[in-house]
Amino acid sequence: VFVLDLTERKRAEEARRELESAFAHMNRVSMMGELASSLAHEITQPIASARNNARAAQNFLNMQPPDLGEISEAVGCVVGDVDRAGEIIDRIREQIKKAPPRKERFDLNASINEVIVLARSTTIRNGVSVQTRLADGLLPVQGDRVQLQQVVLNLILNAVEAMSSVETGARELLICTEQENMGALVAVHDCGPGIDPTQLERVFEPFYTTKSSGTGLGLSICRSIIDAHGGRLWAEANKPRGALFQFTLPNAKNS
Ligand SMILES: Nc1ncnc2c1ncn2[C@@H]1O[C@H](COP(=O)(O)OP(=O)(O)OP(=O)(O)O)[C@@H](O)[C@H]1O
Ligand SMILES: [Mg+2]
């Protein structure tokens, strides 16, 4: 009886181990799938931007005489776009290696201004005017600058897409920062069609999309980045119309 009991236990143990490794594999596979989709989602913008800038350089080159100043500026932008794509790949690689997130101190307002420049060709093409109200004396925040810029970029692109879906009305995007007690608050206001009040949380679910060519990953990536930084990201109705996305970020420690 004792021997039988042992073999039974051994078998049960083996079965459990098999199951565990199957789960571990499943998790790995789904994690890889998520990483691959988030990489594809995040890298589309800098690639599209590099292409636009390279095209612009070609046009300036074909002018008689070629406009060397403009060519140099456009090529500089291509280099910036490609560097950015490289940085995004680095961050995703770090995520795979489970390296701890970067903790650099940086100026949030300056980082937001950089993103606005990055998104400029898209906002101009869609007739969107971008306004900012960035707080003076905003304390530095701490975290992964590139990832946080991805969050702001995703929110801007969503706002532009929302406003482009309606024909009438001004297309104004307003980005604000404020210093709160606990940290910085960033708010992205648009005047698009807004979000159904019952869907304000659902928009953050992975693969939730109302767009024919959307992946529905943008906001779920944003939320996991903000969560990892100890902040909060949420959506509400903008006044008088449109959507308002806000997130908080703890300030850098003084040490
Ligand atoms: N500013 C906004 N105004 C109105 N609806 C929005 C806004 N931002 C997001 N949404 C809604 O939330 C959904 C999910 O957004 P999310 O960024 O996660 O994915 P997506 O934009 O649909 O796809 P992708 O990001 O791959 O282009 C959108 O499809 C849209 O219905
Ligand atoms: Mg999106």
mmCIF file of C-alpha atoms in Angstrom, residues 91 94-95 97-103 144 147:
data_model
loop_
_atom_site.group_PDB
_atom_site.id
_atom_site.type_symbol
_atom_site.label_atom_id
_atom_site.label_comp_id
_atom_site.label_asym_id
_atom_site.label_seq_id
_atom_site.Cartn_x
_atom_site.Cartn_y
_atom_site.Cartn_z
ATOM 1 C CA ARG A 91 12.312 49.354 -24.346
ATOM 2 C CA GLU A 94 13.996 45.329 -21.856
ATOM 3 C CA GLN A 95 10.417 44.314 -21.127
ATOM 4 C CA LYS A 97 14.256 40.555 -20.347
ATOM 5 C CA LYS A 98 12.129 41.832 -17.463
ATOM 6 C CA ALA A 99 14.667 44.527 -16.771
ATOM 7 C CA PRO A 100 13.374 46.991 -14.175
ATOM 8 C CA PRO A 101 11.818 50.083 -15.817
ATOM 9 C CA ARG A 102 14.119 53.033 -16.315
ATOM 10 C CA LYS A 103 14.003 55.649 -13.616
ATOM 11 C CA ASP A 144 10.873 55.986 -18.551
ATOM 12 C CA GLN A 147 7.416 55.119 -22.652
#
